[in-house]
GROMACS .gro file of C-alpha atoms in nm:
model
  430
    1MET     CA    1  24.727   9.860  -2.334
    2ASP     CA    2  24.848   9.769  -1.984
    3SER     CA    3  24.941   9.413  -1.886
    4PHE     CA    4  25.037   9.219  -1.578
    5ARG     CA    5  25.371   9.044  -1.542
    6ILE     CA    6  25.341   8.762  -1.287
    7VAL     CA    7  25.607   8.529  -1.154
    8GLY     CA    8  25.417   8.235  -1.011
    9GLY     CA    9  25.476   7.978  -0.745
   10LYS     CA   10  25.452   8.198  -0.434
   11PRO     CA   11  25.187   8.110  -0.173
   12LEU     CA   12  24.962   8.406  -0.099
   13ARG     CA   13  24.942   8.494   0.269
   14GLY     CA   14  24.791   8.783   0.457
   15MET     CA   15  24.481   9.000   0.467
   16VAL     CA   16  24.304   9.221   0.213
   17GLU     CA   17  23.978   9.417   0.215
   18ALA     CA   18  23.712   9.362  -0.044
   19GLY     CA   19  23.637   9.682  -0.230
   20GLY     CA   20  23.289   9.815  -0.294
   21SER     CA   21  23.070   9.588  -0.499
   22LYS     CA   22  23.068   9.683  -0.868
   23ASN     CA   23  22.743   9.497  -0.931
   24CYS     CA   24  22.573   9.683  -0.648
   25ALA     CA   25  22.721  10.027  -0.719
   26LEU     CA   26  22.609  10.039  -1.082
   27PRO     CA   27  22.232  10.017  -1.027
   28VAL     CA   28  22.246  10.222  -0.706
   29LEU     CA   29  22.422  10.511  -0.883
   30PHE     CA   30  22.169  10.504  -1.166
   31ALA     CA   31  21.883  10.490  -0.915
   32THR     CA   32  21.968  10.849  -0.815
   33LEU     CA   33  21.809  10.953  -1.146
   34LEU     CA   34  21.465  10.866  -1.004
   35SER     CA   35  21.442  11.194  -0.811
   36ASP     CA   36  21.560  11.557  -0.828
   37SER     CA   37  21.745  11.549  -0.495
   38GLU     CA   38  22.096  11.537  -0.359
   39HIS     CA   39  22.222  11.185  -0.301
   40ILE     CA   40  22.518  11.033  -0.116
   41VAL     CA   41  22.664  10.697  -0.224
   42SER     CA   42  22.960  10.590  -0.011
   43GLY     CA   43  23.228  10.332  -0.078
   44VAL     CA   44  23.208  10.343  -0.458
   45PRO     CA   45  23.501  10.142  -0.601
   46LYS     CA   46  23.749  10.311  -0.833
   47LEU     CA   47  23.688  10.108  -1.148
   48ARG     CA   48  23.661  10.163  -1.522
   49ASP     CA   49  23.288  10.088  -1.499
   50MET     CA   50  23.250  10.364  -1.240
   51ASP     CA   51  23.423  10.604  -1.480
   52SER     CA   52  23.168  10.506  -1.745
   53THR     CA   53  22.886  10.556  -1.495
   54LEU     CA   54  23.017  10.897  -1.402
   55SER     CA   55  23.032  10.999  -1.769
   56MET     CA   56  22.672  10.886  -1.815
   57LEU     CA   57  22.542  11.079  -1.513
   58LEU     CA   58  22.724  11.394  -1.623
   59HIS     CA   59  22.595  11.358  -1.979
   60LEU     CA   60  22.235  11.335  -1.852
   61GLY     CA   61  22.281  11.662  -1.654
   62ALA     CA   62  22.371  11.547  -1.304
   63THR     CA   63  22.652  11.706  -1.106
   64VAL     CA   64  22.883  11.476  -0.913
   65ASP     CA   65  23.141  11.550  -0.646
   66LEU     CA   66  23.386  11.272  -0.563
   67LYS     CA   67  23.543  11.255  -0.217
   68HIS     CA   68  23.829  11.010  -0.190
   69ALA     CA   69  23.806  10.854   0.153
   70GLY     CA   70  24.135  10.657   0.135
   71THR     CA   71  24.349  10.440  -0.085
   72PHE     CA   72  24.046  10.251  -0.217
   73GLY     CA   73  23.695  10.369  -0.293
   74SER     CA   74  23.525  10.709  -0.306
   75ASP     CA   75  23.214  10.879  -0.175
   76TRP     CA   76  22.991  11.032  -0.441
   77VAL     CA   77  22.761  11.329  -0.387
   78ILE     CA   78  22.518  11.336  -0.679
   79ARG     CA   79  22.271  11.615  -0.756
   80THR     CA   80  22.007  11.523  -1.009
   81SER     CA   81  21.778  11.830  -1.007
   82LYS     CA   82  21.911  11.954  -1.341
   83VAL     CA   83  21.881  11.619  -1.524
   84LYS     CA   84  21.684  11.688  -1.843
   85ASP     CA   85  21.844  11.476  -2.110
   86THR     CA   86  21.679  11.132  -2.147
   87GLU     CA   87  21.905  10.991  -2.418
   88ALA     CA   88  22.196  10.758  -2.342
   89PRO     CA   89  22.412  10.762  -2.658
   90TYR     CA   90  22.600  10.473  -2.815
   91ASP     CA   91  22.945  10.616  -2.735
   92LEU     CA   92  22.872  10.587  -2.364
   93VAL     CA   93  22.659  10.274  -2.355
   94ARG     CA   94  22.893  10.067  -2.573
   95LYS     CA   95  23.159  10.074  -2.301
   96MET     CA   96  22.938   9.912  -2.041
   97ARG     CA   97  22.624   9.711  -2.100
   98ALA     CA   98  22.497   9.789  -1.747
   99SER     CA   99  22.424  10.135  -1.883
  100VAL     CA  100  22.087   9.994  -1.987
  101LEU     CA  101  21.995  10.040  -1.618
  102VAL     CA  102  21.937  10.411  -1.688
  103LEU     CA  103  21.630  10.310  -1.886
  104GLY     CA  104  21.401  10.230  -1.592
  105PRO     CA  105  21.478  10.544  -1.388
  106LEU     CA  106  21.453  10.781  -1.688
  107LEU     CA  107  21.132  10.627  -1.815
  108ALA     CA  108  20.970  10.636  -1.471
  109ARG     CA  109  21.074  10.993  -1.393
  110PHE     CA  110  21.026  11.163  -1.727
  111GLY     CA  111  20.786  10.933  -1.914
  112HIS     CA  112  21.027  10.872  -2.199
  113ALA     CA  113  21.384  10.761  -2.265
  114ARG     CA  114  21.608  10.670  -2.558
  115VAL     CA  115  21.896  10.438  -2.480
  116SER     CA  116  22.146  10.272  -2.713
  117LEU     CA  117  22.151   9.895  -2.719
  118PRO     CA  118  22.433   9.798  -2.481
  119GLY     CA  119  22.788   9.671  -2.521
  120GLY     CA  120  23.026   9.531  -2.260
  121CYS     CA  121  23.212   9.202  -2.226
  122ALA     CA  122  23.192   8.957  -2.518
  123ILE     CA  123  23.049   8.667  -2.315
  124GLY     CA  124  22.730   8.609  -2.514
  125ALA     CA  125  22.428   8.790  -2.647
  126ARG     CA  126  22.278   8.883  -2.315
  127PRO     CA  127  21.972   9.043  -2.473
  128ILE     CA  128  21.756   9.294  -2.290
  129ASP     CA  129  21.428   9.128  -2.391
  130LEU     CA  130  21.325   9.078  -2.028
  131HIS     CA  131  21.385   9.444  -1.948
  132LEU     CA  132  21.156   9.544  -2.235
  133LEU     CA  133  20.893   9.285  -2.137
  134ALA     CA  134  20.876   9.447  -1.792
  135PHE     CA  135  20.842   9.798  -1.930
  136GLU     CA  136  20.568   9.692  -2.167
  137LYS     CA  137  20.380   9.531  -1.878
  138LEU     CA  138  20.412   9.864  -1.693
  139GLY     CA  139  20.246  10.042  -1.985
  140ALA     CA  140  20.540  10.174  -2.186
  141GLN     CA  141  20.540  10.186  -2.566
  142ILE     CA  142  20.865  10.050  -2.706
  143GLU     CA  143  21.038  10.083  -3.041
  144ILE     CA  144  21.383   9.972  -3.151
  145LYS     CA  145  21.521  10.197  -3.422
  146GLN     CA  146  21.872  10.247  -3.555
  147GLY     CA  147  22.033  10.062  -3.261
  148TYR     CA  148  21.836  10.248  -2.992
  149VAL     CA  149  21.554  10.149  -2.758
  150GLU     CA  150  21.293  10.422  -2.753
  151THR     CA  151  21.039  10.402  -2.471
  152ARG     CA  152  20.747  10.629  -2.397
  153VAL     CA  153  20.450  10.647  -2.155
  154THR     CA  154  20.125  10.780  -2.297
  155GLY     CA  155  19.855  10.952  -2.098
  156ALA     CA  156  19.812  11.287  -1.932
  157ASN     CA  157  20.039  11.220  -1.631
  158LYS     CA  158  20.301  11.015  -1.819
  159ARG     CA  159  20.320  10.763  -1.535
  160LEU     CA  160  20.375  10.392  -1.562
  161LYS     CA  161  20.102  10.165  -1.429
  162GLY     CA  162  20.157   9.891  -1.174
  163ALA     CA  163  20.134   9.536  -1.309
  164VAL     CA  164  20.212   9.171  -1.243
  165ILE     CA  165  20.532   9.081  -1.425
  166ASP     CA  166  20.617   8.713  -1.465
  167PHE     CA  167  20.978   8.676  -1.573
  168PRO     CA  168  21.021   8.359  -1.786
  169LYS     CA  169  21.371   8.321  -1.642
  170VAL     CA  170  21.573   8.485  -1.369
  171SER     CA  171  21.750   8.808  -1.474
  172VAL     CA  172  21.935   9.031  -1.231
  173GLY     CA  173  21.938   9.333  -1.462
  174ALA     CA  174  21.574   9.301  -1.566
  175THR     CA  175  21.469   9.266  -1.199
  176GLU     CA  176  21.667   9.578  -1.109
  177ASN     CA  177  21.536   9.783  -1.400
  178ALA     CA  178  21.175   9.680  -1.336
  179MET     CA  179  21.204   9.745  -0.963
  180MET     CA  180  21.338  10.097  -1.018
  181ALA     CA  181  21.072  10.181  -1.274
  182ALA     CA  182  20.790  10.044  -1.056
  183CYS     CA  183  20.888  10.268  -0.765
  184LEU     CA  184  20.723  10.565  -0.943
  185ALA     CA  185  20.443  10.373  -1.113
  186GLU     CA  186  20.077  10.413  -1.021
  187GLY     CA  187  19.960  10.125  -0.804
  188GLU     CA  188  20.117   9.796  -0.711
  189THR     CA  189  20.371   9.596  -0.910
  190ILE     CA  190  20.454   9.232  -0.841
  191LEU     CA  191  20.771   9.080  -0.986
  192ASN     CA  192  20.748   8.700  -1.005
  193ASN     CA  193  21.058   8.487  -1.060
  194ALA     CA  194  21.264   8.788  -0.953
  195ALA     CA  195  21.638   8.758  -0.896
  196CYS     CA  196  21.741   8.692  -0.536
  197GLU     CA  197  22.104   8.807  -0.568
  198PRO     CA  198  22.248   9.017  -0.281
  199GLU     CA  199  22.299   9.305  -0.524
  200VAL     CA  200  21.924   9.314  -0.594
  201LYS     CA  201  21.852   9.321  -0.222
  202ASP     CA  202  22.107   9.602  -0.178
  203LEU     CA  203  21.946   9.806  -0.457
  204GLY     CA  204  21.608   9.758  -0.290
  205ARG     CA  205  21.748   9.882   0.041
  206ALA     CA  206  21.899  10.188  -0.134
  207LEU     CA  207  21.562  10.263  -0.294
  208GLN     CA  208  21.397  10.236   0.048
  209THR     CA  209  21.624  10.517   0.173
  210MET     CA  210  21.455  10.732  -0.098
  211GLY     CA  211  21.108  10.643   0.029
  212ALA     CA  212  21.031  10.348  -0.200
  213ASP     CA  213  20.773  10.093  -0.072
  214ILE     CA  214  20.925   9.752  -0.146
  215GLU     CA  215  20.862   9.409   0.009
  216GLY     CA  216  21.004   9.066  -0.059
  217LEU     CA  217  21.367   9.153  -0.121
  218GLY     CA  218  21.578   8.840  -0.138
  219THR     CA  219  21.280   8.627  -0.245
  220PRO     CA  220  21.148   8.531  -0.591
  221THR     CA  221  20.845   8.760  -0.540
  222ILE     CA  222  20.905   9.131  -0.496
  223THR     CA  223  20.616   9.374  -0.438
  224ILE     CA  224  20.651   9.745  -0.508
  225ARG     CA  225  20.386   9.999  -0.428
  226GLY     CA  226  20.447  10.305  -0.638
  227VAL     CA  227  20.478  10.653  -0.492
  228ARG     CA  228  20.443  10.991  -0.665
  229ASN     CA  229  20.792  11.116  -0.574
  230LEU     CA  230  21.112  10.987  -0.423
  231GLY     CA  231  21.362  11.174  -0.208
  232SER     CA  232  21.734  11.154  -0.138
  233LEU     CA  233  21.928  10.831  -0.158
  234ASN     CA  234  22.189  10.767   0.111
  235PHE     CA  235  22.366  10.434   0.089
  236GLN     CA  236  22.693  10.256   0.170
  237ILE     CA  237  22.807  10.017  -0.103
  238PRO     CA  238  22.884   9.675   0.055
  239GLY     CA  239  23.198   9.474  -0.013
  240ASP     CA  240  23.222   9.292  -0.343
  241ARG     CA  241  23.151   8.922  -0.286
  242ILE     CA  242  23.304   8.823  -0.622
  243GLU     CA  243  23.628   9.006  -0.552
  244ALA     CA  244  23.641   8.853  -0.205
  245ALA     CA  245  23.589   8.503  -0.340
  246THR     CA  246  23.853   8.560  -0.606
  247TYR     CA  247  24.118   8.629  -0.343
  248LEU     CA  248  24.008   8.335  -0.129
  249ILE     CA  249  24.035   8.103  -0.429
  250ALA     CA  250  24.377   8.254  -0.518
  251GLY     CA  251  24.507   8.187  -0.169
  252PHE     CA  252  24.386   7.826  -0.173
  253LEU     CA  253  24.518   7.768  -0.527
  254THR     CA  254  24.869   7.888  -0.430
  255ARG     CA  255  24.856   7.679  -0.108
  256GLY     CA  256  24.861   7.987   0.109
  257GLU     CA  257  24.627   8.141   0.365
  258VAL     CA  258  24.425   8.453   0.282
  259GLU     CA  259  24.192   8.654   0.502
  260VAL     CA  260  23.940   8.886   0.336
  261GLY     CA  261  23.748   9.155   0.518
  262GLY     CA  262  23.436   9.349   0.433
  263VAL     CA  263  23.217   9.070   0.297
  264ASN     CA  264  22.891   8.919   0.420
  265LYS     CA  265  22.943   8.545   0.468
  266GLU     CA  266  22.575   8.482   0.387
  267ASP     CA  267  22.644   8.602   0.031
  268LEU     CA  268  22.917   8.347  -0.037
  269GLY     CA  269  22.779   8.019   0.101
  270PHE     CA  270  22.797   7.856  -0.242
  271CYS     CA  271  23.168   7.935  -0.268
  272PHE     CA  272  23.250   7.825   0.084
  273ASP     CA  273  23.074   7.492   0.022
  274ALA     CA  274  23.268   7.432  -0.295
  275LEU     CA  275  23.600   7.529  -0.134
  276LYS     CA  276  23.537   7.292   0.157
  277LYS     CA  277  23.469   7.004  -0.085
  278ALA     CA  278  23.797   7.093  -0.259
  279GLY     CA  279  23.983   7.053   0.071
  280ALA     CA  280  23.983   7.404   0.215
  281GLU     CA  281  23.918   7.511   0.569
  282ILE     CA  282  23.694   7.816   0.605
  283LEU     CA  283  23.709   8.024   0.922
  284PHE     CA  284  23.521   8.335   1.035
  285PRO     CA  285  23.748   8.529   1.276
  286GLY     CA  286  23.518   8.827   1.307
  287LEU     CA  287  23.223   9.014   1.163
  288LYS     CA  288  23.254   9.028   0.782
  289ARG     CA  289  23.588   8.847   0.787
  290VAL     CA  290  23.674   8.509   0.638
  291ILE     CA  291  23.990   8.300   0.616
  292CYS     CA  292  24.056   8.027   0.360
  293ARG     CA  293  24.345   7.782   0.402
  294PRO     CA  294  24.423   7.430   0.281
  295LYS     CA  295  24.360   7.131   0.508
  296SER     CA  296  24.587   6.897   0.310
  297ASP     CA  297  24.849   6.894   0.036
  298GLN     CA  298  24.594   6.820  -0.234
  299ILE     CA  299  24.324   7.016  -0.415
  300LEU     CA  300  24.031   6.783  -0.467
  301PRO     CA  301  23.823   6.792  -0.789
  302VAL     CA  302  23.474   6.944  -0.749
  303ASP     CA  303  23.209   6.972  -1.019
  304ILE     CA  304  23.012   7.299  -1.027
  305VAL     CA  305  22.703   7.418  -1.214
  306THR     CA  306  22.649   7.794  -1.241
  307ALA     CA  307  22.303   7.908  -1.137
  308PRO     CA  308  22.119   8.214  -1.008
  309PHE     CA  309  22.173   8.292  -0.639
  310PRO     CA  310  22.206   8.104  -0.409
  311GLY     CA  311  22.368   7.877  -0.670
  312PHE     CA  312  22.729   7.899  -0.785
  313ALA     CA  313  22.781   8.243  -0.940
  314THR     CA  314  22.869   8.255  -1.308
  315ASP     CA  315  23.106   8.541  -1.219
  316LEU     CA  316  23.328   8.286  -1.031
  317GLN     CA  317  23.315   8.013  -1.294
  318ALA     CA  318  23.643   8.117  -1.462
  319GLN     CA  319  23.833   8.151  -1.133
  320TRP     CA  320  23.709   7.804  -1.027
  321MET     CA  321  23.840   7.663  -1.357
  322ALA     CA  322  24.191   7.789  -1.275
  323LEU     CA  323  24.166   7.612  -0.940
  324MET     CA  324  24.043   7.285  -1.089
  325CYS     CA  325  24.336   7.276  -1.334
  326HIS     CA  326  24.552   7.199  -1.027
  327ALA     CA  327  24.314   6.950  -0.869
  328GLN     CA  328  24.409   6.585  -0.818
  329GLY     CA  329  24.169   6.433  -1.069
  330ASN     CA  330  23.894   6.517  -1.314
  331SER     CA  331  23.614   6.772  -1.274
  332LYS     CA  332  23.342   6.937  -1.479
  333ILE     CA  333  23.206   7.291  -1.504
  334SER     CA  334  22.857   7.346  -1.644
  335GLU     CA  335  22.771   7.704  -1.748
  336THR     CA  336  22.397   7.767  -1.751
  337ILE     CA  337  22.384   8.151  -1.749
  338PHE     CA  338  22.585   8.273  -2.049
  339GLU     CA  339  22.642   8.081  -2.372
  340ASN     CA  340  22.989   8.211  -2.454
  341ARG     CA  341  23.171   8.226  -2.123
  342PHE     CA  342  23.456   7.983  -2.194
  343MET     CA  343  23.682   8.226  -2.382
  344HIS     CA  344  23.955   8.175  -2.123
  345VAL     CA  345  23.985   7.807  -2.211
  346PRO     CA  346  24.219   7.856  -2.514
  347GLU     CA  347  24.443   8.080  -2.302
  348LEU     CA  348  24.462   7.816  -2.028
  349HIS     CA  349  24.557   7.567  -2.298
  350ARG     CA  350  24.859   7.788  -2.372
  351MET     CA  351  24.963   7.744  -2.010
  352GLY     CA  352  24.938   7.362  -2.030
  353ALA     CA  353  24.585   7.298  -1.901
  354ASP     CA  354  24.400   6.987  -2.020
  355LEU     CA  355  24.050   7.115  -2.092
  356THR     CA  356  23.778   6.998  -2.330
  357ILE     CA  357  23.469   7.202  -2.420
  358ARG     CA  358  23.149   7.014  -2.502
  359GLY     CA  359  22.864   7.255  -2.553
  360SER     CA  360  22.794   7.434  -2.225
  361GLU     CA  361  23.036   7.216  -2.028
  362VAL     CA  362  23.411   7.204  -1.977
  363PHE     CA  363  23.581   6.881  -1.872
  364ILE     CA  364  23.901   6.933  -1.677
  365LYS     CA  365  24.180   6.685  -1.627
  366GLY     CA  366  24.343   6.829  -1.321
  367ARG     CA  367  24.710   6.780  -1.238
  368PRO     CA  368  24.890   6.946  -0.946
  369GLN     CA  369  25.137   7.211  -1.057
  370CYS     CA  370  25.044   7.155  -1.422
  371LEU     CA  371  25.051   7.516  -1.547
  372GLN     CA  372  25.350   7.687  -1.705
  373GLY     CA  373  25.389   8.063  -1.746
  374ALA     CA  374  25.307   8.199  -2.087
  375PRO     CA  375  25.186   8.517  -2.256
  376VAL     CA  376  24.803   8.514  -2.255
  377MET     CA  377  24.530   8.758  -2.350
  378ALA     CA  378  24.226   8.852  -2.142
  379THR     CA  379  23.891   8.851  -2.327
  380ASP     CA  380  23.650   8.967  -2.057
  381LEU     CA  381  23.642   9.067  -1.691
  382ARG     CA  382  23.622   8.729  -1.517
  383ALA     CA  383  23.846   8.557  -1.775
  384SER     CA  384  24.106   8.817  -1.677
  385ALA     CA  385  24.082   8.713  -1.315
  386CYS     CA  386  24.111   8.347  -1.415
  387LEU     CA  387  24.433   8.412  -1.604
  388VAL     CA  388  24.579   8.611  -1.319
  389LEU     CA  389  24.507   8.328  -1.079
  390ALA     CA  390  24.653   8.079  -1.325
  391GLY     CA  391  24.968   8.292  -1.347
  392LEU     CA  392  25.001   8.307  -0.968
  393ALA     CA  393  25.009   7.928  -0.950
  394ALA     CA  394  25.211   7.860  -1.267
  395LYS     CA  395  25.578   7.785  -1.293
  396GLY     CA  396  25.773   8.074  -1.440
  397GLU     CA  397  25.652   8.406  -1.581
  398THR     CA  398  25.312   8.487  -1.719
  399GLN     CA  399  25.209   8.806  -1.896
  400VAL     CA  400  24.837   8.877  -1.895
  401ASN     CA  401  24.760   9.122  -2.173
  402ARG     CA  402  24.458   9.351  -2.219
  403ILE     CA  403  24.391   9.386  -1.848
  404TYR     CA  404  24.164   9.682  -1.908
  405HIS     CA  405  23.892   9.420  -1.877
  406LEU     CA  406  24.020   9.343  -1.527
  407ASP     CA  407  24.013   9.712  -1.433
  408ARG     CA  408  23.639   9.711  -1.496
  409GLY     CA  409  23.578   9.498  -1.183
  410TYR     CA  410  23.887   9.477  -0.963
  411GLU     CA  411  24.024   9.788  -0.793
  412SER     CA  412  24.407   9.796  -0.790
  413MET     CA  413  24.428   9.418  -0.805
  414GLU     CA  414  24.807   9.415  -0.841
  415VAL     CA  415  24.843   9.629  -0.527
  416LYS     CA  416  24.628   9.394  -0.322
  417LEU     CA  417  24.805   9.089  -0.457
  418ARG     CA  418  25.144   9.233  -0.363
  419THR     CA  419  25.024   9.280  -0.006
  420LEU     CA  420  24.966   8.905  -0.005
  421GLY     CA  421  25.319   8.833  -0.127
  422ALA     CA  422  25.256   8.790  -0.500
  423ASP     CA  423  25.524   8.882  -0.751
  424VAL     CA  424  25.310   9.091  -0.987
  425GLU     CA  425  25.357   9.423  -1.158
  426ARG     CA  426  25.159   9.634  -1.401
  427LEU     CA  427  25.337   9.709  -1.727
  428SER     CA  428  25.225  10.022  -1.908
  429GLY     CA  429  25.125   9.979  -2.268
  430GLY     CA  430  25.188  10.342  -2.343
   0.00000   0.00000   0.00000
């Protein structure tokens, strides 16, 4: 397995571009299964999760041509007319839990689907109960047998029926799956307590290029009026807001100045607010460009509580923890989304951090320049980013092992960090 060797203590300075959003690309690519057309998805990041997505599309019968537009990202031409298989097997789904997003499109288009229960990062149970609740409301019959979810629509035309779906809690994945399925359902579907994340809005816009009738994107109430058939999808994947924020936090943590391009500032207000409270200056030099730099010699402690958008994103909680380790004083992080997302804490302990877990909260005793380089092991995607940031700010050398997690969500991270002046290299594990 590959690892990163990092020599810390160098301020990051310069400019990088945010790659295509992983959390947007995944549902958009699976949305192509809703019709039998040719689709174009531009700016797809080159990530492990995209490799898994490609394998899934090919398994189901799609053909995919990849056109590499430059150093980063690819354009995908996807033809779905020959898709016949409606089973997503364990060997594919276990690599990426977002594979469950094939369920809505397959069920809506073919009237049946069989999908393995998902895998992915070990950050909690993350059940798919809300996905299944939505499909049942839309008229699907559901069975769970031998580790698979089997769904079927009865009736002569095998079409789902529009319904009012009240989600008991906000779920990005369930909102996306229900929205895709409802696009081909008979009648009107209303999603209440729907996720408002930018990635949900982007999926809705991509579906609209296919002819979907959707209103309320970006609000807790989304209305979908089903159509009989959808056409071609043509969509540009936006920049990844989590990747962008990771580099901004890294620059501030190392007392440097980083500019990130390709991100919508409206999508990162929660991060900018927190960084300002911590003593950063946030500037917007141009469209989709943001600069983060320190206003003083100190990092100030800031408590955060993860929450659905527009709250503080759970996908930035670990990176924020690395920053708060170097703050001048005590802070607290409350995790409200996933029940097991503090697996990076023991690894930060190895580097000298003073952290205490109490239930769903972590109490941080911050001290400037407190971290020392050490060998650490990544346990999930965002924990990997946390440990890389910690290594960039630590004294001495850090080796972050099992970075295959990192490769699921950050395209060529070591290359981008080197452009900012970091001393980091990828070591091959053979």
